[in-house]
């Protein structure tokens, strides 16, 4: 029963992440939707797969390694994209920009 | 009159930085403990990935990971804060600190997903880039703190700046609530920094 809820939660979060990428105004806010919703949705689906799958425990532990790698790599990639976009010259639509104060 | 307090302050900062460096050097783990820790982590990874317990498999894995651990011993363990004996530290880490971190991050990830869904539906965003200060000094600690900040609700790390022995993070905040550095840091970092200061330098 709980694996159905986890699967539905993961897919709903993925749908909201895709909607966020379409609706938000600029690169940085879109990255919010991409990084958080991808991590949460993928981890929900992976936990559901661990519970559904009919396999020995060592094979299920591989999915935990996969979840750990997703949780490590996804924020790092979004950080790299945000910094690269800022250095390339994409102006953020913000009310206060302390990064531009320190790097004129 | 006006120059003396500045001079004294600069001198004091210099001295504080040197004391911090000495403490950092003295709190390094011995070489064999670093090798054993790295070896255990690599061996666990090998067993999980290969997923078989035959004797040939285990002996091959142990030999290869021992050679790798002897060369790469500083990669994982250079920034661990040393308090007490190594076994006590490992037990604390495995049974208290790691479950604590997993529970904190799981609930904050859930909250951030719900909040992104709310923002997508209502579009009530008010973004800004805020600078906050951290008390961590090591590279591993700052990296894990930045990743955790990216996964907590409404924030995204842009860049890290180390200046004069202090570390500053630039954070893109989707709904700016305060511009004060201390209040913003308290609200963004939460209790993750307290957790990280117990384990990493």
PDB file of C-alpha atoms in Angstrom:
ATOM      1  CA  UNK A   1       0.000   0.000   0.000  1.00  0.00           C
ATOM      2  CA  UNK A   2       2.692   2.478   0.965  1.00  0.00           C
ATOM      3  CA  UNK A   3       4.601   1.866  -2.270  1.00  0.00           C
ATOM      4  CA  UNK A   4       1.574   3.042  -4.299  1.00  0.00           C
ATOM      5  CA  UNK A   5       1.521   6.288  -2.325  1.00  0.00           C
ATOM      6  CA  UNK A   6       5.268   6.762  -2.821  1.00  0.00           C
ATOM      7  CA  UNK A   7       4.957   6.163  -6.567  1.00  0.00           C
ATOM      8  CA  UNK A   8       2.029   8.582  -6.888  1.00  0.00           C
ATOM      9  CA  UNK A   9       3.864  11.198  -4.815  1.00  0.00           C
ATOM     10  CA  UNK A  10       6.982  10.904  -6.980  1.00  0.00           C
ATOM     11  CA  UNK A  11       5.059  11.252 -10.202  1.00  0.00           C
ATOM     12  CA  UNK A  12       2.986  14.199  -8.945  1.00  0.00           C
ATOM     13  CA  UNK A  13       6.168  15.989  -7.850  1.00  0.00           C
ATOM     14  CA  UNK A  14       7.761  15.332 -11.238  1.00  0.00           C
ATOM     15  CA  UNK A  15       4.698  16.838 -12.978  1.00  0.00           C
ATOM     16  CA  UNK A  16       4.895  19.939 -10.795  1.00  0.00           C
ATOM     17  CA  UNK A  17       8.615  20.261 -11.547  1.00  0.00           C
ATOM     18  CA  UNK A  18       7.930  20.195 -15.281  1.00  0.00           C
ATOM     19  CA  UNK A  19       5.169  22.797 -14.847  1.00  0.00           C
ATOM     20  CA  UNK A  20       7.581  24.943 -12.852  1.00  0.00           C
ATOM     21  CA  UNK A  21      10.180  24.802 -15.620  1.00  0.00           C
ATOM     22  CA  UNK A  22       7.517  26.048 -18.036  1.00  0.00           C
ATOM     23  CA  UNK A  23       5.982  28.757 -15.838  1.00  0.00           C
ATOM     24  CA  UNK A  24       8.786  30.423 -13.877  1.00  0.00           C
ATOM     25  CA  UNK A  25      10.278  33.632 -15.301  1.00  0.00           C
ATOM     26  CA  UNK A  26      14.089  33.172 -15.482  1.00  0.00           C
ATOM     27  CA  UNK A  27      16.946  30.650 -15.259  1.00  0.00           C
ATOM     28  CA  UNK A  28      17.425  30.678 -11.501  1.00  0.00           C
ATOM     29  CA  UNK A  29      13.806  30.185 -10.486  1.00  0.00           C
ATOM     30  CA  UNK A  30      13.487  27.447 -13.099  1.00  0.00           C
ATOM     31  CA  UNK A  31      16.490  25.735 -11.536  1.00  0.00           C
ATOM     32  CA  UNK A  32      14.627  25.735  -8.228  1.00  0.00           C
ATOM     33  CA  UNK A  33      11.872  23.636  -9.793  1.00  0.00           C
ATOM     34  CA  UNK A  34      14.327  21.383 -11.638  1.00  0.00           C
ATOM     35  CA  UNK A  35      16.680  20.547  -8.765  1.00  0.00           C
ATOM     36  CA  UNK A  36      14.200  20.089  -5.918  1.00  0.00           C
ATOM     37  CA  UNK A  37      11.435  18.326  -7.785  1.00  0.00           C
ATOM     38  CA  UNK A  38      13.792  16.013  -9.663  1.00  0.00           C
ATOM     39  CA  UNK A  39      15.522  14.938  -6.460  1.00  0.00           C
ATOM     40  CA  UNK A  40      12.326  14.418  -4.485  1.00  0.00           C
ATOM     41  CA  UNK A  41      10.443  12.705  -7.268  1.00  0.00           C
ATOM     42  CA  UNK A  42      13.271  10.380  -8.234  1.00  0.00           C
ATOM     43  CA  UNK A  43      13.848   9.405  -4.605  1.00  0.00           C
ATOM     44  CA  UNK A  44      10.139   8.690  -4.107  1.00  0.00           C
ATOM     45  CA  UNK A  45      10.042   6.473  -7.197  1.00  0.00           C
ATOM     46  CA  UNK A  46      13.241   4.669  -6.157  1.00  0.00           C
ATOM     47  CA  UNK A  47      11.873   3.955  -2.654  1.00  0.00           C
ATOM     48  CA  UNK A  48       8.670   2.611  -4.211  1.00  0.00           C
ATOM     49  CA  UNK A  49      10.724   0.363  -6.511  1.00  0.00           C
ATOM     50  CA  UNK A  50      12.702  -0.984  -3.540  1.00  0.00           C
ATOM     51  CA  UNK A  51       9.464  -1.963  -1.824  1.00  0.00           C
ATOM     52  CA  UNK A  52       7.821  -3.430  -4.945  1.00  0.00           C
ATOM     53  CA  UNK A  53      10.807  -5.379  -6.298  1.00  0.00           C
ATOM     54  CA  UNK A  54      11.102  -9.120  -5.603  1.00  0.00           C
ATOM     55  CA  UNK A  55      14.875  -9.531  -5.101  1.00  0.00           C
ATOM     56  CA  UNK A  56      17.490 -10.272  -2.394  1.00  0.00           C
ATOM     57  CA  UNK A  57      18.549  -7.478  -0.056  1.00  0.00           C
ATOM     58  CA  UNK A  58      21.924  -6.836  -1.696  1.00  0.00           C
ATOM     59  CA  UNK A  59      20.248  -6.052  -4.994  1.00  0.00           C
ATOM     60  CA  UNK A  60      17.882  -3.639  -3.236  1.00  0.00           C
ATOM     61  CA  UNK A  61      20.862  -1.917  -1.643  1.00  0.00           C
ATOM     62  CA  UNK A  62      22.006  -0.977  -5.146  1.00  0.00           C
ATOM     63  CA  UNK A  63      18.926   1.226  -5.421  1.00  0.00           C
ATOM     64  CA  UNK A  64      19.933   2.946  -2.190  1.00  0.00           C
ATOM     65  CA  UNK A  65      23.351   3.687  -3.723  1.00  0.00           C
ATOM     66  CA  UNK A  66      21.519   5.137  -6.714  1.00  0.00           C
ATOM     67  CA  UNK A  67      19.374   7.355  -4.438  1.00  0.00           C
ATOM     68  CA  UNK A  68      22.504   8.558  -2.609  1.00  0.00           C
ATOM     69  CA  UNK A  69      24.210   9.431  -5.911  1.00  0.00           C
ATOM     70  CA  UNK A  70      21.133  11.342  -7.112  1.00  0.00           C
ATOM     71  CA  UNK A  71      20.961  13.288  -3.858  1.00  0.00           C
ATOM     72  CA  UNK A  72      24.672  14.164  -4.129  1.00  0.00           C
ATOM     73  CA  UNK A  73      24.911  15.009  -7.837  1.00  0.00           C
ATOM     74  CA  UNK A  74      21.636  16.846  -8.533  1.00  0.00           C
ATOM     75  CA  UNK A  75      22.266  19.918  -6.309  1.00  0.00           C
ATOM     76  CA  UNK A  76      25.860  20.083  -7.518  1.00  0.00           C
ATOM     77  CA  UNK A  77      24.771  20.216 -11.165  1.00  0.00           C
ATOM     78  CA  UNK A  78      22.147  22.884 -10.472  1.00  0.00           C
ATOM     79  CA  UNK A  79      24.760  24.939  -8.610  1.00  0.00           C
ATOM     80  CA  UNK A  80      27.137  24.636 -11.578  1.00  0.00           C
ATOM     81  CA  UNK A  81      24.419  25.684 -14.042  1.00  0.00           C
ATOM     82  CA  UNK A  82      23.414  28.694 -11.925  1.00  0.00           C
ATOM     83  CA  UNK A  83      26.995  29.904 -11.498  1.00  0.00           C
ATOM     84  CA  UNK A  84      27.755  29.371 -15.184  1.00  0.00           C
ATOM     85  CA  UNK A  85      24.657  31.303 -16.213  1.00  0.00           C
ATOM     86  CA  UNK A  86      25.580  34.172 -13.919  1.00  0.00           C
ATOM     87  CA  UNK A  87      29.178  34.310 -15.193  1.00  0.00           C
ATOM     88  CA  UNK A  88      27.923  34.166 -18.786  1.00  0.00           C
ATOM     89  CA  UNK A  89      25.832  37.284 -18.173  1.00  0.00           C
ATOM     90  CA  UNK A  90      22.242  36.169 -17.689  1.00  0.00           C
ATOM     91  CA  UNK A  91      20.659  38.867 -15.532  1.00  0.00           C
ATOM     92  CA  UNK A  92      18.392  37.556 -12.748  1.00  0.00           C
ATOM     93  CA  UNK A  93      14.981  39.153 -12.161  1.00  0.00           C
ATOM     94  CA  UNK A  94      15.434  39.873  -8.462  1.00  0.00           C
ATOM     95  CA  UNK A  95      14.642  42.523  -5.878  1.00  0.00           C
ATOM     96  CA  UNK A  96      18.129  42.472  -4.313  1.00  0.00           C
ATOM     97  CA  UNK A  97      21.362  41.132  -5.832  1.00  0.00           C
ATOM     98  CA  UNK A  98      24.232  40.975  -3.341  1.00  0.00           C
ATOM     99  CA  UNK A  99      26.334  38.894  -5.740  1.00  0.00           C
ATOM    100  CA  UNK A 100      26.490  41.817  -8.182  1.00  0.00           C
ATOM    101  CA  UNK A 101      27.450  44.184  -5.342  1.00  0.00           C
ATOM    102  CA  UNK A 102      30.562  42.126  -4.585  1.00  0.00           C
ATOM    103  CA  UNK A 103      31.523  41.325  -8.195  1.00  0.00           C
ATOM    104  CA  UNK A 104      31.112  44.591 -10.117  1.00  0.00           C
TER     105      UNK A 104
ATOM    106  CA  UNK B   1      44.169  57.767  18.370  1.00  0.00           C
ATOM    107  CA  UNK B   2      42.128  56.389  15.530  1.00  0.00           C
ATOM    108  CA  UNK B   3      44.771  54.065  14.143  1.00  0.00           C
ATOM    109  CA  UNK B   4      45.546  52.070  17.277  1.00  0.00           C
ATOM    110  CA  UNK B   5      42.281  50.117  17.683  1.00  0.00           C
ATOM    111  CA  UNK B   6      42.381  49.142  14.010  1.00  0.00           C
ATOM    112  CA  UNK B   7      45.951  47.934  14.357  1.00  0.00           C
ATOM    113  CA  UNK B   8      45.096  45.938  17.469  1.00  0.00           C
ATOM    114  CA  UNK B   9      42.046  44.457  15.798  1.00  0.00           C
ATOM    115  CA  UNK B  10      44.050  43.366  12.770  1.00  0.00           C
ATOM    116  CA  UNK B  11      46.693  41.821  15.004  1.00  0.00           C
ATOM    117  CA  UNK B  12      44.025  39.952  16.961  1.00  0.00           C
ATOM    118  CA  UNK B  13      42.443  38.599  13.782  1.00  0.00           C
ATOM    119  CA  UNK B  14      45.854  37.387  12.612  1.00  0.00           C
ATOM    120  CA  UNK B  15      46.453  35.593  15.894  1.00  0.00           C
ATOM    121  CA  UNK B  16      42.993  34.008  15.847  1.00  0.00           C
ATOM    122  CA  UNK B  17      43.576  32.687  12.357  1.00  0.00           C
ATOM    123  CA  UNK B  18      46.899  31.151  13.358  1.00  0.00           C
ATOM    124  CA  UNK B  19      45.365  29.433  16.410  1.00  0.00           C
ATOM    125  CA  UNK B  20      42.633  28.006  14.197  1.00  0.00           C
ATOM    126  CA  UNK B  21      45.213  26.678  11.750  1.00  0.00           C
ATOM    127  CA  UNK B  22      47.225  25.046  14.539  1.00  0.00           C
ATOM    128  CA  UNK B  23      44.100  23.391  15.922  1.00  0.00           C
ATOM    129  CA  UNK B  24      43.235  22.130  12.475  1.00  0.00           C
ATOM    130  CA  UNK B  25      46.690  20.635  11.998  1.00  0.00           C
ATOM    131  CA  UNK B  26      46.675  19.017  15.446  1.00  0.00           C
ATOM    132  CA  UNK B  27      43.265  17.443  14.952  1.00  0.00           C
ATOM    133  CA  UNK B  28      44.328  15.397  11.942  1.00  0.00           C
ATOM    134  CA  UNK B  29      43.756  11.653  12.101  1.00  0.00           C
ATOM    135  CA  UNK B  30      46.800   9.310  12.036  1.00  0.00           C
ATOM    136  CA  UNK B  31      47.681   7.771   8.673  1.00  0.00           C
ATOM    137  CA  UNK B  32      46.639   4.196   9.398  1.00  0.00           C
ATOM    138  CA  UNK B  33      43.216   5.302  10.667  1.00  0.00           C
ATOM    139  CA  UNK B  34      42.677   7.253   7.486  1.00  0.00           C
ATOM    140  CA  UNK B  35      43.652   4.219   5.396  1.00  0.00           C
ATOM    141  CA  UNK B  36      41.324   1.930   7.359  1.00  0.00           C
ATOM    142  CA  UNK B  37      38.366   4.329   7.106  1.00  0.00           C
ATOM    143  CA  UNK B  38      38.768   4.779   3.345  1.00  0.00           C
ATOM    144  CA  UNK B  39      39.246   1.040   2.925  1.00  0.00           C
ATOM    145  CA  UNK B  40      36.033   0.244   4.819  1.00  0.00           C
ATOM    146  CA  UNK B  41      33.998   2.698   2.739  1.00  0.00           C
ATOM    147  CA  UNK B  42      35.389   1.427  -0.573  1.00  0.00           C
ATOM    148  CA  UNK B  43      34.932  -2.210   0.458  1.00  0.00           C
ATOM    149  CA  UNK B  44      31.283  -1.622   1.402  1.00  0.00           C
ATOM    150  CA  UNK B  45      30.706   0.057  -1.942  1.00  0.00           C
ATOM    151  CA  UNK B  46      32.357  -2.862  -3.769  1.00  0.00           C
ATOM    152  CA  UNK B  47      30.243  -5.469  -1.970  1.00  0.00           C
ATOM    153  CA  UNK B  48      27.002  -3.598  -2.669  1.00  0.00           C
ATOM    154  CA  UNK B  49      27.810  -2.978  -6.322  1.00  0.00           C
ATOM    155  CA  UNK B  50      29.110  -6.472  -7.179  1.00  0.00           C
ATOM    156  CA  UNK B  51      26.301  -8.146  -5.115  1.00  0.00           C
ATOM    157  CA  UNK B  52      28.015 -11.523  -4.662  1.00  0.00           C
ATOM    158  CA  UNK B  53      29.757 -13.065  -1.654  1.00  0.00           C
ATOM    159  CA  UNK B  54      32.092 -15.599  -3.281  1.00  0.00           C
ATOM    160  CA  UNK B  55      35.596 -15.835  -1.723  1.00  0.00           C
ATOM    161  CA  UNK B  56      37.399 -14.910  -4.947  1.00  0.00           C
ATOM    162  CA  UNK B  57      35.257 -11.825  -5.338  1.00  0.00           C
ATOM    163  CA  UNK B  58      35.850 -10.675  -1.763  1.00  0.00           C
ATOM    164  CA  UNK B  59      39.640 -11.268  -1.887  1.00  0.00           C
ATOM    165  CA  UNK B  60      39.997  -9.396  -5.174  1.00  0.00           C
ATOM    166  CA  UNK B  61      37.916  -6.508  -3.855  1.00  0.00           C
ATOM    167  CA  UNK B  62      39.876  -6.301  -0.603  1.00  0.00           C
ATOM    168  CA  UNK B  63      43.255  -6.253  -2.380  1.00  0.00           C
ATOM    169  CA  UNK B  64      42.264  -3.627  -4.958  1.00  0.00           C
ATOM    170  CA  UNK B  65      40.514  -1.357  -2.452  1.00  0.00           C
ATOM    171  CA  UNK B  66      43.465  -1.590  -0.049  1.00  0.00           C
ATOM    172  CA  UNK B  67      45.844  -0.374  -2.768  1.00  0.00           C
ATOM    173  CA  UNK B  68      43.447   2.456  -3.705  1.00  0.00           C
ATOM    174  CA  UNK B  69      42.936   3.416  -0.032  1.00  0.00           C
ATOM    175  CA  UNK B  70      46.694   3.579   0.585  1.00  0.00           C
ATOM    176  CA  UNK B  71      47.071   6.139  -2.179  1.00  0.00           C
ATOM    177  CA  UNK B  72      43.841   8.139  -1.749  1.00  0.00           C
ATOM    178  CA  UNK B  73      43.633   8.236   2.050  1.00  0.00           C
ATOM    179  CA  UNK B  74      43.224  12.016   2.291  1.00  0.00           C
ATOM    180  CA  UNK B  75      40.345  12.232  -0.132  1.00  0.00           C
ATOM    181  CA  UNK B  76      37.498  11.365   2.240  1.00  0.00           C
ATOM    182  CA  UNK B  77      38.960  11.813   5.705  1.00  0.00           C
ATOM    183  CA  UNK B  78      41.010  15.007   5.583  1.00  0.00           C
ATOM    184  CA  UNK B  79      38.287  17.238   7.062  1.00  0.00           C
ATOM    185  CA  UNK B  80      36.860  15.105   9.860  1.00  0.00           C
ATOM    186  CA  UNK B  81      36.849  16.797  13.244  1.00  0.00           C
ATOM    187  CA  UNK B  82      38.603  14.685  15.839  1.00  0.00           C
ATOM    188  CA  UNK B  83      37.088  14.269  19.296  1.00  0.00           C
ATOM    189  CA  UNK B  84      37.680  11.164  21.377  1.00  0.00           C
ATOM    190  CA  UNK B  85      38.597   7.723  20.161  1.00  0.00           C
ATOM    191  CA  UNK B  86      37.999   6.655  16.579  1.00  0.00           C
ATOM    192  CA  UNK B  87      35.677   3.730  17.445  1.00  0.00           C
ATOM    193  CA  UNK B  88      33.506   5.913  19.665  1.00  0.00           C
ATOM    194  CA  UNK B  89      33.368   8.475  16.903  1.00  0.00           C
ATOM    195  CA  UNK B  90      32.360   5.884  14.308  1.00  0.00           C
ATOM    196  CA  UNK B  91      29.599   4.486  16.542  1.00  0.00           C
ATOM    197  CA  UNK B  92      28.268   7.987  17.195  1.00  0.00           C
ATOM    198  CA  UNK B  93      28.329   8.710  13.472  1.00  0.00           C
ATOM    199  CA  UNK B  94      26.594   5.504  12.406  1.00  0.00           C
ATOM    200  CA  UNK B  95      23.871   5.411  15.050  1.00  0.00           C
ATOM    201  CA  UNK B  96      23.187   9.030  16.014  1.00  0.00           C
ATOM    202  CA  UNK B  97      24.485  11.595  13.556  1.00  0.00           C
ATOM    203  CA  UNK B  98      23.647   9.897  10.253  1.00  0.00           C
ATOM    204  CA  UNK B  99      19.993   9.010  11.104  1.00  0.00           C
ATOM    205  CA  UNK B 100      19.558  12.534  12.465  1.00  0.00           C
ATOM    206  CA  UNK B 101      20.786  14.017   9.181  1.00  0.00           C
ATOM    207  CA  UNK B 102      18.668  11.679   7.067  1.00  0.00           C
ATOM    208  CA  UNK B 103      15.506  12.515   9.034  1.00  0.00           C
ATOM    209  CA  UNK B 104      16.169  16.270   8.879  1.00  0.00           C
ATOM    210  CA  UNK B 105      16.869  16.221   5.153  1.00  0.00           C
ATOM    211  CA  UNK B 106      13.933  13.930   4.310  1.00  0.00           C
ATOM    212  CA  UNK B 107      11.418  16.252   5.944  1.00  0.00           C
ATOM    213  CA  UNK B 108      12.969  19.367   4.457  1.00  0.00           C
ATOM    214  CA  UNK B 109      12.974  17.790   0.984  1.00  0.00           C
ATOM    215  CA  UNK B 110       9.296  16.926   1.385  1.00  0.00           C
ATOM    216  CA  UNK B 111       8.542  20.474   2.504  1.00  0.00           C
ATOM    217  CA  UNK B 112      10.492  21.962  -0.396  1.00  0.00           C
ATOM    218  CA  UNK B 113       8.644  19.808  -2.939  1.00  0.00           C
ATOM    219  CA  UNK B 114       5.286  20.923  -1.571  1.00  0.00           C
ATOM    220  CA  UNK B 115       6.462  24.519  -1.562  1.00  0.00           C
ATOM    221  CA  UNK B 116       7.589  24.408  -5.191  1.00  0.00           C
ATOM    222  CA  UNK B 117       4.178  22.971  -6.094  1.00  0.00           C
ATOM    223  CA  UNK B 118       2.508  25.842  -4.213  1.00  0.00           C
ATOM    224  CA  UNK B 119       4.725  28.398  -5.958  1.00  0.00           C
ATOM    225  CA  UNK B 120       3.959  26.896  -9.361  1.00  0.00           C
ATOM    226  CA  UNK B 121       0.228  27.109  -8.783  1.00  0.00           C
ATOM    227  CA  UNK B 122       0.033  30.542  -7.152  1.00  0.00           C
ATOM    228  CA  UNK B 123       3.163  32.218  -8.685  1.00  0.00           C
ATOM    229  CA  UNK B 124       3.749  34.243  -5.501  1.00  0.00           C
ATOM    230  CA  UNK B 125       7.524  34.605  -5.963  1.00  0.00           C
ATOM    231  CA  UNK B 126       9.732  37.491  -4.888  1.00  0.00           C
ATOM    232  CA  UNK B 127      13.311  36.340  -5.619  1.00  0.00           C
ATOM    233  CA  UNK B 128      16.588  37.801  -4.434  1.00  0.00           C
ATOM    234  CA  UNK B 129      20.264  36.901  -3.963  1.00  0.00           C
ATOM    235  CA  UNK B 130      21.406  37.024  -0.333  1.00  0.00           C
ATOM    236  CA  UNK B 131      24.878  36.699   1.192  1.00  0.00           C
ATOM    237  CA  UNK B 132      25.208  34.626   4.348  1.00  0.00           C
ATOM    238  CA  UNK B 133      28.156  33.642   6.526  1.00  0.00           C
ATOM    239  CA  UNK B 134      29.076  30.145   7.706  1.00  0.00           C
ATOM    240  CA  UNK B 135      31.331  28.985  10.522  1.00  0.00           C
ATOM    241  CA  UNK B 136      32.704  25.987   8.624  1.00  0.00           C
ATOM    242  CA  UNK B 137      36.257  26.019   7.258  1.00  0.00           C
ATOM    243  CA  UNK B 138      36.847  22.746   5.412  1.00  0.00           C
ATOM    244  CA  UNK B 139      36.023  22.052   1.779  1.00  0.00           C
ATOM    245  CA  UNK B 140      33.956  18.932   2.475  1.00  0.00           C
ATOM    246  CA  UNK B 141      31.850  20.663   5.101  1.00  0.00           C
ATOM    247  CA  UNK B 142      31.151  23.654   2.859  1.00  0.00           C
ATOM    248  CA  UNK B 143      30.264  21.382  -0.070  1.00  0.00           C
ATOM    249  CA  UNK B 144      27.785  19.360   1.993  1.00  0.00           C
ATOM    250  CA  UNK B 145      26.312  22.536   3.490  1.00  0.00           C
ATOM    251  CA  UNK B 146      25.836  24.048   0.015  1.00  0.00           C
ATOM    252  CA  UNK B 147      24.163  20.874  -1.263  1.00  0.00           C
ATOM    253  CA  UNK B 148      21.874  20.764   1.767  1.00  0.00           C
ATOM    254  CA  UNK B 149      20.935  24.426   1.264  1.00  0.00           C
ATOM    255  CA  UNK B 150      20.027  23.661  -2.342  1.00  0.00           C
ATOM    256  CA  UNK B 151      17.684  20.884  -1.197  1.00  0.00           C
ATOM    257  CA  UNK B 152      15.992  22.916   1.564  1.00  0.00           C
ATOM    258  CA  UNK B 153      12.816  24.846   0.681  1.00  0.00           C
ATOM    259  CA  UNK B 154      13.135  27.968  -1.431  1.00  0.00           C
ATOM    260  CA  UNK B 155      16.903  28.341  -1.626  1.00  0.00           C
ATOM    261  CA  UNK B 156      19.635  27.644  -4.207  1.00  0.00           C
ATOM    262  CA  UNK B 157      23.366  28.135  -3.692  1.00  0.00           C
ATOM    263  CA  UNK B 158      25.027  30.316  -6.318  1.00  0.00           C
ATOM    264  CA  UNK B 159      28.642  30.725  -5.253  1.00  0.00           C
ATOM    265  CA  UNK B 160      31.092  30.351  -2.380  1.00  0.00           C
ATOM    266  CA  UNK B 161      33.599  33.007  -1.382  1.00  0.00           C
ATOM    267  CA  UNK B 162      36.453  32.613   1.089  1.00  0.00           C
ATOM    268  CA  UNK B 163      37.806  35.917   2.288  1.00  0.00           C
ATOM    269  CA  UNK B 164      40.078  36.627   5.276  1.00  0.00           C
ATOM    270  CA  UNK B 165      39.495  33.221   6.838  1.00  0.00           C
ATOM    271  CA  UNK B 166      35.711  33.575   6.718  1.00  0.00           C
ATOM    272  CA  UNK B 167      33.390  31.814   4.323  1.00  0.00           C
ATOM    273  CA  UNK B 168      30.437  33.461   2.630  1.00  0.00           C
ATOM    274  CA  UNK B 169      27.705  31.793   0.582  1.00  0.00           C
ATOM    275  CA  UNK B 170      25.568  33.549  -2.038  1.00  0.00           C
ATOM    276  CA  UNK B 171      22.081  32.102  -1.953  1.00  0.00           C
ATOM    277  CA  UNK B 172      19.269  32.662  -4.438  1.00  0.00           C
ATOM    278  CA  UNK B 173      16.132  32.882  -2.315  1.00  0.00           C
ATOM    279  CA  UNK B 174      12.802  32.529  -4.047  1.00  0.00           C
ATOM    280  CA  UNK B 175      10.878  34.514  -1.461  1.00  0.00           C
ATOM    281  CA  UNK B 176      13.013  37.080   0.340  1.00  0.00           C
ATOM    282  CA  UNK B 177      11.862  37.524   3.920  1.00  0.00           C
ATOM    283  CA  UNK B 178      14.730  39.470   5.486  1.00  0.00           C
ATOM    284  CA  UNK B 179      17.916  41.224   4.376  1.00  0.00           C
ATOM    285  CA  UNK B 180      19.705  40.947   7.720  1.00  0.00           C
ATOM    286  CA  UNK B 181      22.644  38.556   7.381  1.00  0.00           C
ATOM    287  CA  UNK B 182      22.292  36.806  10.737  1.00  0.00           C
ATOM    288  CA  UNK B 183      18.543  36.356  10.523  1.00  0.00           C
ATOM    289  CA  UNK B 184      18.744  35.173   6.923  1.00  0.00           C
ATOM    290  CA  UNK B 185      21.516  32.717   7.805  1.00  0.00           C
ATOM    291  CA  UNK B 186      19.525  31.370  10.730  1.00  0.00           C
ATOM    292  CA  UNK B 187      16.472  30.930   8.536  1.00  0.00           C
ATOM    293  CA  UNK B 188      18.331  29.356   5.604  1.00  0.00           C
ATOM    294  CA  UNK B 189      20.830  27.086   7.345  1.00  0.00           C
ATOM    295  CA  UNK B 190      18.594  25.938  10.188  1.00  0.00           C
ATOM    296  CA  UNK B 191      20.081  23.100  12.236  1.00  0.00           C
ATOM    297  CA  UNK B 192      22.114  21.583   9.388  1.00  0.00           C
ATOM    298  CA  UNK B 193      25.124  23.717  10.225  1.00  0.00           C
ATOM    299  CA  UNK B 194      24.991  22.665  13.863  1.00  0.00           C
ATOM    300  CA  UNK B 195      25.007  19.060  12.695  1.00  0.00           C
ATOM    301  CA  UNK B 196      27.902  19.591  10.302  1.00  0.00           C
ATOM    302  CA  UNK B 197      30.004  21.365  12.918  1.00  0.00           C
ATOM    303  CA  UNK B 198      29.936  18.214  15.048  1.00  0.00           C
ATOM    304  CA  UNK B 199      31.407  16.037  12.305  1.00  0.00           C
ATOM    305  CA  UNK B 200      33.446  18.174   9.914  1.00  0.00           C
ATOM    306  CA  UNK B 201      35.988  20.855  10.612  1.00  0.00           C
TER     307      UNK B 201
END
